[in-house]
Amino acid sequence: MKLQLLGISAILFSTCLCLDLTGHVQWNDICPNYRVLGPAKVVLDAGKYSARITRNGNFSIPDVDPGIYALSVTSHDYIFDQFRVDVVDSTSPPHVRSHILGTPLISATSAFLRYPIVLVPRHKNNYFTPRESFNLLGMFQNPMVMIMVLTGVMMLGMPYIMKHLDPQTLEELKSQQGKIASIHNSIQNGDVKSGLSALLAAEEESKASVASGRAPGNGTTIQQRKAGRGSRRR
């Protein structure tokens, strides 16, 4: 009998300490009414206590034991602020503070918020990603497209450039193209030795042409220096 009385008294004592946590949703331009909000629930400590939001925006979580809780709203389309709620007993109102998800409940801010709790919709979730439209400027910013465009411009402009070249330069260009084509064909046919020899011969010819081009210039400069010295002696 005494044990039953003790159990009943403990239940009554805990019931006296429990608190009904209440609040409401403050409608705004992001979420104007319950029809737009849809089914939503206010939870403490990820579901330890919970209550649904009614059509008029109110909620009431019954029989909340004394303690420190993290209050959040589970909604499919909207994001709300989170709070830290300190429940002391049923006679005094709880202490409500703002809370950031992931931070410990011990590090609370010193600023208290009003009670009953006011829930404000802050952001609407957007699950639809629009398809990207065709962007001509963005396509030309691609390096591969730029290389293709430059190659096409060079191919179109090459006949015009070849037409305005002098005959000597044109002959040299054609001979170089023929040598490159012969080297390429020999390498493709498997005759690597002849291809390398042709490549070395082309390099020697280019060096010889450069040396022959420099020789007359050197001779003229030497002759000019001798003529200058002779004029000074006179």
C-alpha atoms as an extended CHARMM CRD file, in Angstrom:
* protein
*
       234  EXT
         1         1  MET       CA              0.0000000000        0.0000000000        0.0000000000  PROA      1               0.0000000000
         2         2  LYS       CA              2.8110000000        2.3560000000        0.8770000000  PROA      2               0.0000000000
         3         3  LEU       CA              4.5680000000        1.5660000000       -2.3960000000  PROA      3               0.0000000000
         4         4  GLN       CA              1.4250000000        2.3970000000       -4.3440000000  PROA      4               0.0000000000
         5         5  LEU       CA              1.0950000000        5.6920000000       -2.5060000000  PROA      5               0.0000000000
         6         6  LEU       CA              4.7270000000        6.5050000000       -3.2210000000  PROA      6               0.0000000000
         7         7  GLY       CA              4.2520000000        5.6990000000       -6.9150000000  PROA      7               0.0000000000
         8         8  ILE       CA              1.1270000000        7.8310000000       -7.1720000000  PROA      8               0.0000000000
         9         9  SER       CA              2.8150000000       10.7130000000       -5.3710000000  PROA      9               0.0000000000
        10        10  ALA       CA              5.8500000000       10.4840000000       -7.6930000000  PROA      10              0.0000000000
        11        11  ILE       CA              3.5800000000       10.5620000000      -10.7340000000  PROA      11              0.0000000000
        12        12  LEU       CA              1.6920000000       13.5450000000       -9.3710000000  PROA      12              0.0000000000
        13        13  PHE       CA              4.9560000000       15.3230000000       -8.5380000000  PROA      13              0.0000000000
        14        14  SER       CA              6.3800000000       14.7490000000      -12.0270000000  PROA      14              0.0000000000
        15        15  THR       CA              3.0920000000       15.8640000000      -13.5580000000  PROA      15              0.0000000000
        16        16  CYS       CA              3.2470000000       19.0610000000      -11.5520000000  PROA      16              0.0000000000
        17        17  LEU       CA              6.7350000000       19.7710000000      -12.8870000000  PROA      17              0.0000000000
        18        18  CYS       CA              5.7820000000       19.0760000000      -16.5250000000  PROA      18              0.0000000000
        19        19  LEU       CA              4.9710000000       21.9310000000      -18.8540000000  PROA      19              0.0000000000
        20        20  ASP       CA              2.8260000000       22.3080000000      -21.9590000000  PROA      20              0.0000000000
        21        21  LEU       CA              5.0950000000       24.0330000000      -24.4730000000  PROA      21              0.0000000000
        22        22  THR       CA              3.0870000000       26.2960000000      -26.7740000000  PROA      22              0.0000000000
        23        23  GLY       CA              3.6920000000       28.6270000000      -29.6860000000  PROA      23              0.0000000000
        24        24  HSD       CA              2.4690000000       29.6140000000      -33.1310000000  PROA      24              0.0000000000
        25        25  VAL       CA              3.6430000000       30.1620000000      -36.7050000000  PROA      25              0.0000000000
        26        26  GLN       CA              3.9400000000       33.7430000000      -37.8930000000  PROA      26              0.0000000000
        27        27  TRP       CA              2.7530000000       33.7290000000      -41.5070000000  PROA      27              0.0000000000
        28        28  ASN       CA              4.6690000000       35.8930000000      -43.9810000000  PROA      28              0.0000000000
        29        29  ASP       CA              5.2010000000       36.2920000000      -47.7300000000  PROA      29              0.0000000000
        30        30  ILE       CA              7.2850000000       33.1040000000      -47.8790000000  PROA      30              0.0000000000
        31        31  CYS       CA              4.5660000000       30.9870000000      -46.2590000000  PROA      31              0.0000000000
        32        32  PRO       CA              1.2370000000       32.8680000000      -46.1030000000  PROA      32              0.0000000000
        33        33  ASN       CA             -1.0510000000       30.1760000000      -44.6310000000  PROA      33              0.0000000000
        34        34  TYR       CA             -1.4560000000       26.5750000000      -43.5270000000  PROA      34              0.0000000000
        35        35  ARG       CA             -2.6140000000       25.4110000000      -46.9570000000  PROA      35              0.0000000000
        36        36  VAL       CA              0.7410000000       26.4300000000      -48.4190000000  PROA      36              0.0000000000
        37        37  LEU       CA              2.6930000000       25.0340000000      -45.4620000000  PROA      37              0.0000000000
        38        38  GLY       CA              1.1220000000       21.5880000000      -45.5350000000  PROA      38              0.0000000000
        39        39  PRO       CA              1.6430000000       18.9670000000      -42.8250000000  PROA      39              0.0000000000
        40        40  ALA       CA              4.3640000000       20.1110000000      -40.4120000000  PROA      40              0.0000000000
        41        41  LYS       CA              5.4930000000       19.0670000000      -36.9540000000  PROA      41              0.0000000000
        42        42  VAL       CA              7.3230000000       20.7680000000      -34.0840000000  PROA      42              0.0000000000
        43        43  VAL       CA              9.7780000000       18.3960000000      -32.3860000000  PROA      43              0.0000000000
        44        44  LEU       CA             12.0270000000       18.5170000000      -29.3320000000  PROA      44              0.0000000000
        45        45  ASP       CA             15.3730000000       16.7010000000      -29.4370000000  PROA      45              0.0000000000
        46        46  ALA       CA             14.6840000000       15.1140000000      -32.8440000000  PROA      46              0.0000000000
        47        47  GLY       CA             11.3750000000       13.5290000000      -31.8120000000  PROA      47              0.0000000000
        48        48  LYS       CA             11.4780000000       13.0180000000      -28.0410000000  PROA      48              0.0000000000
        49        49  TYR       CA              8.4160000000       15.2630000000      -27.8330000000  PROA      49              0.0000000000
        50        50  SER       CA              6.3940000000       16.4350000000      -30.7960000000  PROA      50              0.0000000000
        51        51  ALA       CA              3.1870000000       18.1590000000      -31.8190000000  PROA      51              0.0000000000
        52        52  ARG       CA              1.5550000000       18.9850000000      -35.1250000000  PROA      52              0.0000000000
        53        53  ILE       CA              0.9020000000       22.5250000000      -36.2840000000  PROA      53              0.0000000000
        54        54  THR       CA             -2.8310000000       23.1920000000      -36.4750000000  PROA      54              0.0000000000
        55        55  ARG       CA             -4.6470000000       25.0460000000      -39.2500000000  PROA      55              0.0000000000
        56        56  ASN       CA             -4.5580000000       28.3210000000      -37.3540000000  PROA      56              0.0000000000
        57        57  GLY       CA             -0.7710000000       27.9870000000      -36.9480000000  PROA      57              0.0000000000
        58        58  ASN       CA             -0.6950000000       27.0570000000      -33.2580000000  PROA      58              0.0000000000
        59        59  PHE       CA              1.0510000000       24.1090000000      -31.6290000000  PROA      59              0.0000000000
        60        60  SER       CA              1.1800000000       22.6720000000      -28.1120000000  PROA      60              0.0000000000
        61        61  ILE       CA              3.5840000000       19.9830000000      -26.8780000000  PROA      61              0.0000000000
        62        62  PRO       CA              2.0880000000       18.4680000000      -23.7020000000  PROA      62              0.0000000000
        63        63  ASP       CA              3.8460000000       17.2000000000      -20.5840000000  PROA      63              0.0000000000
        64        64  VAL       CA              7.3950000000       18.3080000000      -21.2940000000  PROA      64              0.0000000000
        65        65  ASP       CA              9.7200000000       17.3260000000      -18.4510000000  PROA      65              0.0000000000
        66        66  PRO       CA             12.2280000000       19.8420000000      -17.0450000000  PROA      66              0.0000000000
        67        67  GLY       CA             15.4250000000       19.9460000000      -19.0650000000  PROA      67              0.0000000000
        68        68  ILE       CA             17.2190000000       21.5340000000      -21.9900000000  PROA      68              0.0000000000
        69        69  TYR       CA             15.8350000000       20.8290000000      -25.4650000000  PROA      69              0.0000000000
        70        70  ALA       CA             16.5120000000       21.7270000000      -29.0850000000  PROA      70              0.0000000000
        71        71  LEU       CA             13.3030000000       22.7450000000      -30.8430000000  PROA      71              0.0000000000
        72        72  SER       CA             12.9780000000       22.4270000000      -34.6120000000  PROA      72              0.0000000000
        73        73  VAL       CA             10.2680000000       22.1850000000      -37.2570000000  PROA      73              0.0000000000
        74        74  THR       CA             10.0130000000       19.2970000000      -39.7060000000  PROA      74              0.0000000000
        75        75  SER       CA              8.4650000000       20.5470000000      -42.9280000000  PROA      75              0.0000000000
        76        76  HSD       CA              8.7720000000       19.2940000000      -46.4770000000  PROA      76              0.0000000000
        77        77  ASP       CA              8.9070000000       22.6590000000      -48.2120000000  PROA      77              0.0000000000
        78        78  TYR       CA              9.9610000000       25.2610000000      -45.6360000000  PROA      78              0.0000000000
        79        79  ILE       CA             12.8770000000       25.9620000000      -43.3010000000  PROA      79              0.0000000000
        80        80  PHE       CA             12.3320000000       27.5160000000      -39.8610000000  PROA      80              0.0000000000
        81        81  ASP       CA             14.6140000000       28.8420000000      -37.1520000000  PROA      81              0.0000000000
        82        82  GLN       CA             15.7740000000       26.5180000000      -34.3990000000  PROA      82              0.0000000000
        83        83  PHE       CA             15.6300000000       27.2610000000      -30.6940000000  PROA      83              0.0000000000
        84        84  ARG       CA             17.0400000000       26.1380000000      -27.3940000000  PROA      84              0.0000000000
        85        85  VAL       CA             14.3080000000       25.7100000000      -24.7730000000  PROA      85              0.0000000000
        86        86  ASP       CA             15.1030000000       25.4600000000      -21.0480000000  PROA      86              0.0000000000
        87        87  VAL       CA             12.1410000000       24.0140000000      -19.1400000000  PROA      87              0.0000000000
        88        88  VAL       CA             12.4320000000       24.6230000000      -15.3910000000  PROA      88              0.0000000000
        89        89  ASP       CA              8.9880000000       23.7090000000      -14.0350000000  PROA      89              0.0000000000
        90        90  SER       CA              5.3200000000       24.1020000000      -14.8140000000  PROA      90              0.0000000000
        91        91  THR       CA              4.8980000000       27.3770000000      -12.9570000000  PROA      91              0.0000000000
        92        92  SER       CA              7.5690000000       29.4910000000      -14.6690000000  PROA      92              0.0000000000
        93        93  PRO       CA              7.7650000000       30.0410000000      -18.4390000000  PROA      93              0.0000000000
        94        94  PRO       CA             10.6440000000       28.3430000000      -20.2490000000  PROA      94              0.0000000000
        95        95  HSD       CA             13.7250000000       30.2220000000      -21.3910000000  PROA      95              0.0000000000
        96        96  VAL       CA             13.8550000000       30.3880000000      -25.1890000000  PROA      96              0.0000000000
        97        97  ARG       CA             17.0520000000       31.1910000000      -27.0660000000  PROA      97              0.0000000000
        98        98  SER       CA             18.1020000000       30.9400000000      -30.7000000000  PROA      98              0.0000000000
        99        99  HSD       CA             20.1110000000       27.8660000000      -31.6140000000  PROA      99              0.0000000000
       100       100  ILE       CA             22.2700000000       26.8570000000      -34.5920000000  PROA      100             0.0000000000
       101       101  LEU       CA             22.0810000000       23.2740000000      -35.7850000000  PROA      101             0.0000000000
       102       102  GLY       CA             25.2340000000       21.3210000000      -34.9590000000  PROA      102             0.0000000000
       103       103  THR       CA             26.3830000000       23.5160000000      -32.0730000000  PROA      103             0.0000000000
       104       104  PRO       CA             26.2470000000       22.1670000000      -28.4900000000  PROA      104             0.0000000000
       105       105  LEU       CA             23.3190000000       23.2130000000      -26.3450000000  PROA      105             0.0000000000
       106       106  ILE       CA             25.6910000000       24.2600000000      -23.5500000000  PROA      106             0.0000000000
       107       107  SER       CA             27.0030000000       27.2460000000      -25.5280000000  PROA      107             0.0000000000
       108       108  ALA       CA             23.8150000000       29.2900000000      -25.4790000000  PROA      108             0.0000000000
       109       109  THR       CA             23.3840000000       32.9630000000      -26.2510000000  PROA      109             0.0000000000
       110       110  SER       CA             22.5100000000       35.4310000000      -23.5210000000  PROA      110             0.0000000000
       111       111  ALA       CA             19.6020000000       36.9430000000      -25.4720000000  PROA      111             0.0000000000
       112       112  PHE       CA             16.2050000000       35.5120000000      -24.5530000000  PROA      112             0.0000000000
       113       113  LEU       CA             13.2810000000       35.3160000000      -26.9540000000  PROA      113             0.0000000000
       114       114  ARG       CA              9.6630000000       35.8030000000      -26.0950000000  PROA      114             0.0000000000
       115       115  TYR       CA              7.3390000000       33.0240000000      -25.0420000000  PROA      115             0.0000000000
       116       116  PRO       CA              5.0300000000       31.5540000000      -26.4410000000  PROA      116             0.0000000000
       117       117  ILE       CA              7.4660000000       30.5770000000      -29.1680000000  PROA      117             0.0000000000
       118       118  VAL       CA              7.0830000000       32.3040000000      -32.5270000000  PROA      118             0.0000000000
       119       119  LEU       CA              8.0960000000       30.2500000000      -35.5650000000  PROA      119             0.0000000000
       120       120  VAL       CA              8.9120000000       32.2480000000      -38.7020000000  PROA      120             0.0000000000
       121       121  PRO       CA              9.3780000000       30.5720000000      -42.1250000000  PROA      121             0.0000000000
       122       122  ARG       CA             12.7790000000       31.6850000000      -43.4370000000  PROA      122             0.0000000000
       123       123  HSD       CA             13.2440000000       29.8530000000      -46.7200000000  PROA      123             0.0000000000
       124       124  LYS       CA             11.3540000000       27.6660000000      -49.1680000000  PROA      124             0.0000000000
       125       125  ASN       CA             13.0130000000       24.5420000000      -50.5100000000  PROA      125             0.0000000000
       126       126  ASN       CA             13.2420000000       24.3830000000      -54.2850000000  PROA      126             0.0000000000
       127       127  TYR       CA             13.4340000000       20.8060000000      -55.5400000000  PROA      127             0.0000000000
       128       128  PHE       CA             13.0850000000       21.6970000000      -59.2290000000  PROA      128             0.0000000000
       129       129  THR       CA             16.2280000000       22.4640000000      -61.2190000000  PROA      129             0.0000000000
       130       130  PRO       CA             15.4620000000       24.2280000000      -64.5140000000  PROA      130             0.0000000000
       131       131  ARG       CA             17.0940000000       22.9040000000      -67.6530000000  PROA      131             0.0000000000
       132       132  GLU       CA             20.0160000000       24.9600000000      -68.8740000000  PROA      132             0.0000000000
       133       133  SER       CA             19.2270000000       26.9250000000      -72.0200000000  PROA      133             0.0000000000
       134       134  PHE       CA             21.4710000000       27.1120000000      -75.0620000000  PROA      134             0.0000000000
       135       135  ASN       CA             24.2130000000       29.6980000000      -74.5280000000  PROA      135             0.0000000000
       136       136  LEU       CA             26.1360000000       30.6170000000      -77.6670000000  PROA      136             0.0000000000
       137       137  LEU       CA             28.6380000000       32.7920000000      -75.8040000000  PROA      137             0.0000000000
       138       138  GLY       CA             29.3210000000       30.0370000000      -73.2830000000  PROA      138             0.0000000000
       139       139  MET       CA             29.9340000000       27.5810000000      -76.1200000000  PROA      139             0.0000000000
       140       140  PHE       CA             32.6120000000       29.8340000000      -77.6160000000  PROA      140             0.0000000000
       141       141  GLN       CA             34.3090000000       30.0580000000      -74.2150000000  PROA      141             0.0000000000
       142       142  ASN       CA             35.1380000000       26.3520000000      -74.4780000000  PROA      142             0.0000000000
       143       143  PRO       CA             38.8520000000       25.9210000000      -75.4280000000  PROA      143             0.0000000000
       144       144  MET       CA             38.1150000000       23.0590000000      -77.8370000000  PROA      144             0.0000000000
       145       145  VAL       CA             35.5380000000       25.1380000000      -79.7000000000  PROA      145             0.0000000000
       146       146  MET       CA             37.9780000000       28.0510000000      -79.8830000000  PROA      146             0.0000000000
       147       147  ILE       CA             40.6530000000       25.7720000000      -81.3900000000  PROA      147             0.0000000000
       148       148  MET       CA             38.1580000000       24.4610000000      -83.9630000000  PROA      148             0.0000000000
       149       149  VAL       CA             37.1010000000       27.9930000000      -84.8950000000  PROA      149             0.0000000000
       150       150  LEU       CA             40.7120000000       29.1560000000      -85.2860000000  PROA      150             0.0000000000
       151       151  THR       CA             41.5110000000       26.1060000000      -87.4130000000  PROA      151             0.0000000000
       152       152  GLY       CA             38.5320000000       26.8300000000      -89.6510000000  PROA      152             0.0000000000
       153       153  VAL       CA             39.5520000000       30.4790000000      -90.0080000000  PROA      153             0.0000000000
       154       154  MET       CA             43.0800000000       29.4470000000      -90.9580000000  PROA      154             0.0000000000
       155       155  MET       CA             41.7770000000       26.9740000000      -93.5410000000  PROA      155             0.0000000000
       156       156  LEU       CA             39.5110000000       29.6020000000      -95.0780000000  PROA      156             0.0000000000
       157       157  GLY       CA             42.1790000000       32.2920000000      -95.0450000000  PROA      157             0.0000000000
       158       158  MET       CA             45.0440000000       30.1280000000      -96.3220000000  PROA      158             0.0000000000
       159       159  PRO       CA             44.1810000000       30.4970000000     -100.0590000000  PROA      159             0.0000000000
       160       160  TYR       CA             44.0770000000       34.2730000000      -99.6770000000  PROA      160             0.0000000000
       161       161  ILE       CA             47.4470000000       34.2630000000      -97.9040000000  PROA      161             0.0000000000
       162       162  MET       CA             48.9970000000       31.9500000000     -100.5060000000  PROA      162             0.0000000000
       163       163  LYS       CA             47.7580000000       34.1780000000     -103.3030000000  PROA      163             0.0000000000
       164       164  HSD       CA             49.5870000000       37.2230000000     -101.9240000000  PROA      164             0.0000000000
       165       165  LEU       CA             52.9120000000       35.4700000000     -101.2380000000  PROA      165             0.0000000000
       166       166  ASP       CA             55.8970000000       36.1540000000     -103.4940000000  PROA      166             0.0000000000
       167       167  PRO       CA             56.9070000000       33.2420000000     -105.8010000000  PROA      167             0.0000000000
       168       168  GLN       CA             60.1650000000       32.4540000000     -103.9810000000  PROA      168             0.0000000000
       169       169  THR       CA             58.4840000000       32.1240000000     -100.5770000000  PROA      169             0.0000000000
       170       170  LEU       CA             55.7050000000       30.0840000000     -102.1590000000  PROA      170             0.0000000000
       171       171  GLU       CA             58.2010000000       27.6540000000     -103.6830000000  PROA      171             0.0000000000
       172       172  GLU       CA             60.0100000000       27.2570000000     -100.3560000000  PROA      172             0.0000000000
       173       173  LEU       CA             56.7210000000       26.6180000000      -98.5880000000  PROA      173             0.0000000000
       174       174  LYS       CA             55.6890000000       23.9960000000     -101.1350000000  PROA      174             0.0000000000
       175       175  SER       CA             59.0580000000       22.2470000000     -100.8690000000  PROA      175             0.0000000000
       176       176  GLN       CA             58.8090000000       22.1510000000      -97.0820000000  PROA      176             0.0000000000
       177       177  GLN       CA             55.2930000000       20.7530000000      -97.2860000000  PROA      177             0.0000000000
       178       178  GLY       CA             56.5020000000       18.0770000000      -99.7040000000  PROA      178             0.0000000000
       179       179  LYS       CA             59.3420000000       17.0970000000      -97.3760000000  PROA      179             0.0000000000
       180       180  ILE       CA             57.0080000000       16.8980000000      -94.3940000000  PROA      180             0.0000000000
       181       181  ALA       CA             54.5690000000       14.7700000000      -96.3850000000  PROA      181             0.0000000000
       182       182  SER       CA             57.3430000000       12.3910000000      -97.5010000000  PROA      182             0.0000000000
       183       183  ILE       CA             58.6280000000       12.0230000000      -93.9220000000  PROA      183             0.0000000000
       184       184  HSD       CA             55.1060000000       11.3590000000      -92.6860000000  PROA      184             0.0000000000
       185       185  ASN       CA             54.4670000000        8.7510000000      -95.3760000000  PROA      185             0.0000000000
       186       186  SER       CA             57.7490000000        6.9590000000      -94.7140000000  PROA      186             0.0000000000
       187       187  ILE       CA             57.0220000000        6.7700000000      -90.9830000000  PROA      187             0.0000000000
       188       188  GLN       CA             53.5070000000        5.4780000000      -91.6550000000  PROA      188             0.0000000000
       189       189  ASN       CA             54.8830000000        2.8080000000      -94.0120000000  PROA      189             0.0000000000
       190       190  GLY       CA             57.2890000000        1.6180000000      -91.3240000000  PROA      190             0.0000000000
       191       191  ASP       CA             60.4480000000        3.0080000000      -92.8760000000  PROA      191             0.0000000000
       192       192  VAL       CA             61.5570000000        4.9350000000      -89.8170000000  PROA      192             0.0000000000
       193       193  LYS       CA             65.1990000000        5.0640000000      -90.8930000000  PROA      193             0.0000000000
       194       194  SER       CA             64.5140000000        6.9010000000      -94.1410000000  PROA      194             0.0000000000
       195       195  GLY       CA             62.0940000000        9.2070000000      -92.3570000000  PROA      195             0.0000000000
       196       196  LEU       CA             64.7010000000       10.1720000000      -89.7720000000  PROA      196             0.0000000000
       197       197  SER       CA             67.3680000000       10.6390000000      -92.4470000000  PROA      197             0.0000000000
       198       198  ALA       CA             65.0370000000       12.8890000000      -94.4280000000  PROA      198             0.0000000000
       199       199  LEU       CA             64.2950000000       14.8620000000      -91.2820000000  PROA      199             0.0000000000
       200       200  LEU       CA             68.0080000000       15.3180000000      -90.5360000000  PROA      200             0.0000000000
       201       201  ALA       CA             68.6660000000       16.3120000000      -94.1410000000  PROA      201             0.0000000000
       202       202  ALA       CA             65.9310000000       18.9170000000      -93.9430000000  PROA      202             0.0000000000
       203       203  GLU       CA             67.4840000000       20.3350000000      -90.7730000000  PROA      203             0.0000000000
       204       204  GLU       CA             70.9240000000       20.5070000000      -92.4090000000  PROA      204             0.0000000000
       205       205  GLU       CA             69.4630000000       22.2680000000      -95.4390000000  PROA      205             0.0000000000
       206       206  SER       CA             67.7260000000       24.8100000000      -93.2370000000  PROA      206             0.0000000000
       207       207  LYS       CA             70.9790000000       25.4840000000      -91.3480000000  PROA      207             0.0000000000
       208       208  ALA       CA             72.8850000000       25.8380000000      -94.6140000000  PROA      208             0.0000000000
       209       209  SER       CA             70.3180000000       28.2750000000      -95.9730000000  PROA      209             0.0000000000
       210       210  VAL       CA             70.5370000000       30.3450000000      -92.7980000000  PROA      210             0.0000000000
       211       211  ALA       CA             74.3460000000       30.3790000000      -92.9740000000  PROA      211             0.0000000000
       212       212  SER       CA             74.3050000000       31.3590000000      -96.6490000000  PROA      212             0.0000000000
       213       213  GLY       CA             71.8460000000       34.1190000000      -95.8580000000  PROA      213             0.0000000000
       214       214  ARG       CA             74.1280000000       35.5100000000      -93.1730000000  PROA      214             0.0000000000
       215       215  ALA       CA             77.3830000000       35.3290000000      -95.2340000000  PROA      215             0.0000000000
       216       216  PRO       CA             76.6690000000       38.1860000000      -97.6870000000  PROA      216             0.0000000000
       217       217  GLY       CA             75.6380000000       40.3990000000      -94.8510000000  PROA      217             0.0000000000
       218       218  ASN       CA             78.9110000000       39.7590000000      -93.0290000000  PROA      218             0.0000000000
       219       219  GLY       CA             80.9210000000       40.4310000000      -96.1960000000  PROA      219             0.0000000000
       220       220  THR       CA             79.1920000000       43.6890000000      -96.8290000000  PROA      220             0.0000000000
       221       221  THR       CA             79.7500000000       44.8160000000      -93.2760000000  PROA      221             0.0000000000
       222       222  ILE       CA             83.4740000000       43.9600000000      -93.5270000000  PROA      222             0.0000000000
       223       223  GLN       CA             83.7460000000       45.8280000000      -96.8260000000  PROA      223             0.0000000000
       224       224  GLN       CA             81.9620000000       48.8060000000      -95.3150000000  PROA      224             0.0000000000
       225       225  ARG       CA             84.3940000000       48.8270000000      -92.3830000000  PROA      225             0.0000000000
       226       226  LYS       CA             87.4180000000       48.6970000000      -94.7580000000  PROA      226             0.0000000000
       227       227  ALA       CA             85.9850000000       51.5040000000      -96.8550000000  PROA      227             0.0000000000
       228       228  GLY       CA             85.4340000000       53.5450000000      -93.7140000000  PROA      228             0.0000000000
       229       229  ARG       CA             89.0320000000       53.0190000000      -92.5850000000  PROA      229             0.0000000000
       230       230  GLY       CA             90.3430000000       54.0020000000      -96.0320000000  PROA      230             0.0000000000
       231       231  SER       CA             88.3470000000       57.1950000000      -96.0220000000  PROA      231             0.0000000000
       232       232  ARG       CA             89.7140000000       58.0630000000      -92.5760000000  PROA      232             0.0000000000
       233       233  ARG       CA             93.3450000000       57.5510000000      -93.7410000000  PROA      233             0.0000000000
       234       234  ARG       CA             92.7790000000       59.8640000000      -96.6490000000  PROA      234             0.0000000000
